[in-house]
Amino acid sequence: MDISSKTPKIIVFDLDRTLWPFQVDKDTTNPFRRTEKNTVEDASGVASRIEDIMGAYQLLELFNLNSFFTYKEIYPTSKILHFKELHRKTGFPYETMVFFDDDERNIKAVQQLGVQTFQVSKDGIDKKFVLQSLNLDSSH
């Protein structure tokens, strides 16, 4: 799919090392909390294929990200199964879906379905990268 000629119907983001720059079930300890300085910390004071599903939902809430997502597929399994479930729920063809992830294995797997993919750095994603990827950034 040529993103510049067609607006995607659904944009999908991986969580670990994409929306946030750490891996919930390996780099942090649940529970999480928002500090007085408006940062998010785990139980040990560290701000920094999810198995800690509740931790992921908690972080979405603490980072004020819940309102940006209509569909949430958070469980440890193949990304192909996530996309099949999104396709079933939305009826959108795979070719109208866009996926951002840091893991090359997930990128390659989802591409087989016809999804447009973008690999992000291990430090996570930012607004500029998303806009440039979707050809919506007028500065390039």
Short mmCIF file of N, CA and C in Angstrom, two decimals, residues 15-80:
data_model
loop_
_atom_site.label_atom_id
_atom_site.label_comp_id
_atom_site.label_asym_id
_atom_site.label_seq_id
_atom_site.Cartn_x
_atom_site.Cartn_y
_atom_site.Cartn_z
N LEU A 15 3.69 -2.27 21.96
CA LEU A 15 3.89 -1.53 23.20
C LEU A 15 5.36 -1.47 23.60
N ASP A 16 5.93 -2.61 24.01
CA ASP A 16 7.30 -2.63 24.52
C ASP A 16 8.31 -2.19 23.47
N ARG A 17 9.15 -1.24 23.85
CA ARG A 17 10.21 -0.68 23.01
C ARG A 17 9.68 0.00 21.75
N THR A 18 8.38 0.32 21.79
CA THR A 18 7.77 1.09 20.71
C THR A 18 7.03 2.28 21.31
N LEU A 19 5.91 2.03 22.00
CA LEU A 19 5.23 3.15 22.66
C LEU A 19 5.99 3.62 23.89
N TRP A 20 6.67 2.72 24.55
CA TRP A 20 7.55 3.10 25.66
C TRP A 20 8.89 2.39 25.48
N PRO A 21 9.97 3.00 25.98
CA PRO A 21 11.33 2.51 25.68
C PRO A 21 11.85 1.40 26.59
N PHE A 22 10.98 0.53 27.07
CA PHE A 22 11.39 -0.57 27.92
C PHE A 22 10.46 -1.74 27.68
N GLN A 23 10.80 -2.88 28.26
CA GLN A 23 9.98 -4.08 28.14
C GLN A 23 9.31 -4.33 29.48
N VAL A 24 8.00 -4.25 29.53
CA VAL A 24 7.24 -4.28 30.77
C VAL A 24 7.56 -5.50 31.62
N ASP A 25 7.57 -6.69 31.02
CA ASP A 25 7.73 -7.90 31.83
C ASP A 25 9.18 -8.26 32.12
N LYS A 26 10.15 -7.52 31.58
CA LYS A 26 11.56 -7.84 31.84
C LYS A 26 12.33 -6.69 32.50
N ASP A 27 11.97 -5.45 32.20
CA ASP A 27 12.74 -4.31 32.68
C ASP A 27 12.11 -3.59 33.87
N THR A 28 10.88 -3.97 34.25
CA THR A 28 10.16 -3.23 35.28
C THR A 28 9.49 -4.17 36.27
N THR A 29 9.01 -3.59 37.38
CA THR A 29 8.30 -4.35 38.40
C THR A 29 6.97 -3.67 38.69
N ASN A 30 5.89 -4.38 38.50
CA ASN A 30 4.55 -3.88 38.77
C ASN A 30 4.35 -3.78 40.28
N PRO A 31 3.61 -2.84 40.87
CA PRO A 31 2.74 -1.88 40.19
C PRO A 31 3.48 -0.62 39.78
N PHE A 32 2.83 0.13 38.90
CA PHE A 32 3.36 1.40 38.42
C PHE A 32 2.59 2.53 39.06
N ARG A 33 3.21 3.72 39.08
CA ARG A 33 2.52 4.88 39.65
C ARG A 33 3.01 6.14 38.97
N ARG A 34 2.18 7.17 39.01
CA ARG A 34 2.56 8.49 38.52
C ARG A 34 3.15 9.26 39.69
N THR A 35 4.32 9.89 39.50
CA THR A 35 4.99 10.62 40.57
C THR A 35 4.50 12.06 40.63
N GLU A 36 4.94 12.78 41.67
CA GLU A 36 4.60 14.19 41.80
C GLU A 36 5.17 15.02 40.65
N LYS A 37 6.25 14.54 40.04
CA LYS A 37 6.87 15.25 38.91
C LYS A 37 6.23 14.86 37.58
N ASN A 38 5.11 14.12 37.65
CA ASN A 38 4.36 13.70 36.48
C ASN A 38 5.12 12.71 35.59
N THR A 39 5.97 11.91 36.21
CA THR A 39 6.63 10.81 35.50
C THR A 39 6.01 9.51 35.99
N VAL A 40 6.30 8.42 35.29
CA VAL A 40 5.78 7.12 35.69
C VAL A 40 6.94 6.26 36.16
N GLU A 41 6.76 5.63 37.34
CA GLU A 41 7.77 4.75 37.90
C GLU A 41 7.18 3.39 38.18
N ASP A 42 8.05 2.38 38.23
CA ASP A 42 7.60 1.06 38.66
C ASP A 42 7.82 0.93 40.16
N ALA A 43 7.53 -0.24 40.71
CA ALA A 43 7.59 -0.45 42.16
C ALA A 43 8.97 -0.22 42.74
N SER A 44 10.03 -0.45 41.95
CA SER A 44 11.38 -0.26 42.47
C SER A 44 11.94 1.13 42.19
N GLY A 45 11.11 2.03 41.63
CA GLY A 45 11.53 3.40 41.36
C GLY A 45 12.17 3.57 40.00
N VAL A 46 12.13 2.53 39.16
CA VAL A 46 12.71 2.63 37.81
C VAL A 46 11.69 3.27 36.89
N ALA A 47 12.08 4.36 36.25
CA ALA A 47 11.24 4.96 35.22
C ALA A 47 11.78 4.47 33.89
N SER A 48 11.43 3.94 33.55
CA SER A 48 12.00 3.49 32.32
C SER A 48 10.93 2.94 31.30
N ARG A 49 6.64 -9.53 23.44
CA ARG A 49 5.60 -10.49 23.55
C ARG A 49 5.17 -10.43 25.00
N ILE A 50 4.38 -9.13 25.50
CA ILE A 50 4.03 -8.82 26.87
C ILE A 50 3.36 -10.01 27.54
N GLU A 51 3.90 -10.32 28.71
CA GLU A 51 3.23 -11.32 29.53
C GLU A 51 2.54 -10.65 30.71
N ASP A 52 3.01 -9.46 31.08
CA ASP A 52 2.39 -8.70 32.17
C ASP A 52 1.28 -7.83 31.57
N ILE A 53 0.18 -8.47 31.27
CA ILE A 53 -0.93 -7.79 30.59
C ILE A 53 -1.51 -6.67 31.44
N MET A 54 -1.71 -6.92 32.72
CA MET A 54 -2.25 -5.88 33.61
C MET A 54 -1.30 -4.69 33.71
N GLY A 55 0.00 -4.97 33.73
CA GLY A 55 0.98 -3.89 33.75
C GLY A 55 0.89 -3.03 32.50
N ALA A 56 0.68 -3.66 31.36
CA ALA A 56 0.55 -2.92 30.11
C ALA A 56 -0.68 -2.01 30.13
N TYR A 57 -1.81 -2.54 30.59
CA TYR A 57 -3.01 -1.70 30.69
C TYR A 57 -2.82 -0.56 31.69
N GLN A 58 -2.12 -0.85 32.78
CA GLN A 58 -1.86 0.18 33.78
C GLN A 58 -1.00 1.29 33.19
N LEU A 59 0.02 0.92 32.41
CA LEU A 59 0.87 1.93 31.79
C LEU A 59 0.13 2.75 30.74
N LEU A 60 -0.72 2.12 29.97
CA LEU A 60 -1.54 2.88 29.01
C LEU A 60 -2.33 3.96 29.74
N GLU A 61 -2.87 3.62 30.89
CA GLU A 61 -3.64 4.57 31.69
C GLU A 61 -2.73 5.67 32.25
N LEU A 62 -1.62 5.28 32.86
CA LEU A 62 -0.72 6.26 33.50
C LEU A 62 -0.07 7.21 32.49
N PHE A 63 0.19 6.71 31.29
CA PHE A 63 0.77 7.57 30.24
C PHE A 63 -0.31 8.33 29.47
N ASN A 64 -1.56 8.22 29.93
CA ASN A 64 -2.70 8.90 29.29
C ASN A 64 -2.84 8.52 27.81
N LEU A 65 -2.68 7.24 27.51
CA LEU A 65 -2.76 6.77 26.12
C LEU A 65 -4.06 6.05 25.80
N ASN A 66 -4.82 5.65 26.79
CA ASN A 66 -6.03 4.86 26.55
C ASN A 66 -7.00 5.51 25.57
N SER A 67 -7.18 6.80 25.67
CA SER A 67 -8.17 7.47 24.82
C SER A 67 -7.78 7.50 23.35
N PHE A 68 -6.54 7.17 23.04
CA PHE A 68 -6.09 7.20 21.64
C PHE A 68 -6.37 5.88 20.91
N PHE A 69 -6.80 4.85 21.63
CA PHE A 69 -6.94 3.54 21.03
C PHE A 69 -8.36 3.00 21.16
N THR A 70 -8.94 2.64 20.04
CA THR A 70 -10.27 2.05 20.02
C THR A 70 -10.19 0.55 20.32
N TYR A 71 -9.19 -0.11 19.75
CA TYR A 71 -9.01 -1.55 19.92
C TYR A 71 -7.70 -1.80 20.64
N LYS A 72 -7.73 -2.75 21.58
CA LYS A 72 -6.51 -3.13 22.31
C LYS A 72 -6.41 -4.64 22.28
N GLU A 73 -5.34 -5.13 21.67
CA GLU A 73 -5.06 -6.56 21.61
C GLU A 73 -3.77 -6.79 22.38
N ILE A 74 -3.88 -7.04 23.67
CA ILE A 74 -2.71 -7.19 24.53
C ILE A 74 -2.71 -8.57 25.15
N TYR A 75 -1.91 -9.45 24.59
CA TYR A 75 -1.74 -10.80 25.11
C TYR A 75 -0.53 -11.41 24.42
N PRO A 76 0.16 -12.33 25.10
CA PRO A 76 1.39 -12.89 24.54
C PRO A 76 1.11 -13.96 23.48
N THR A 77 1.22 -13.57 22.22
CA THR A 77 1.03 -14.50 21.11
C THR A 77 1.60 -13.88 19.85
N SER A 78 1.48 -14.56 18.77
CA SER A 78 1.96 -14.09 17.48
C SER A 78 1.22 -12.81 17.06
N LYS A 79 1.95 -11.88 16.46
CA LYS A 79 1.33 -10.66 15.96
C LYS A 79 0.33 -10.98 14.85
N ILE A 80 0.54 -12.08 14.15
CA ILE A 80 -0.42 -12.46 13.11
C ILE A 80 -1.79 -12.70 13.73
#
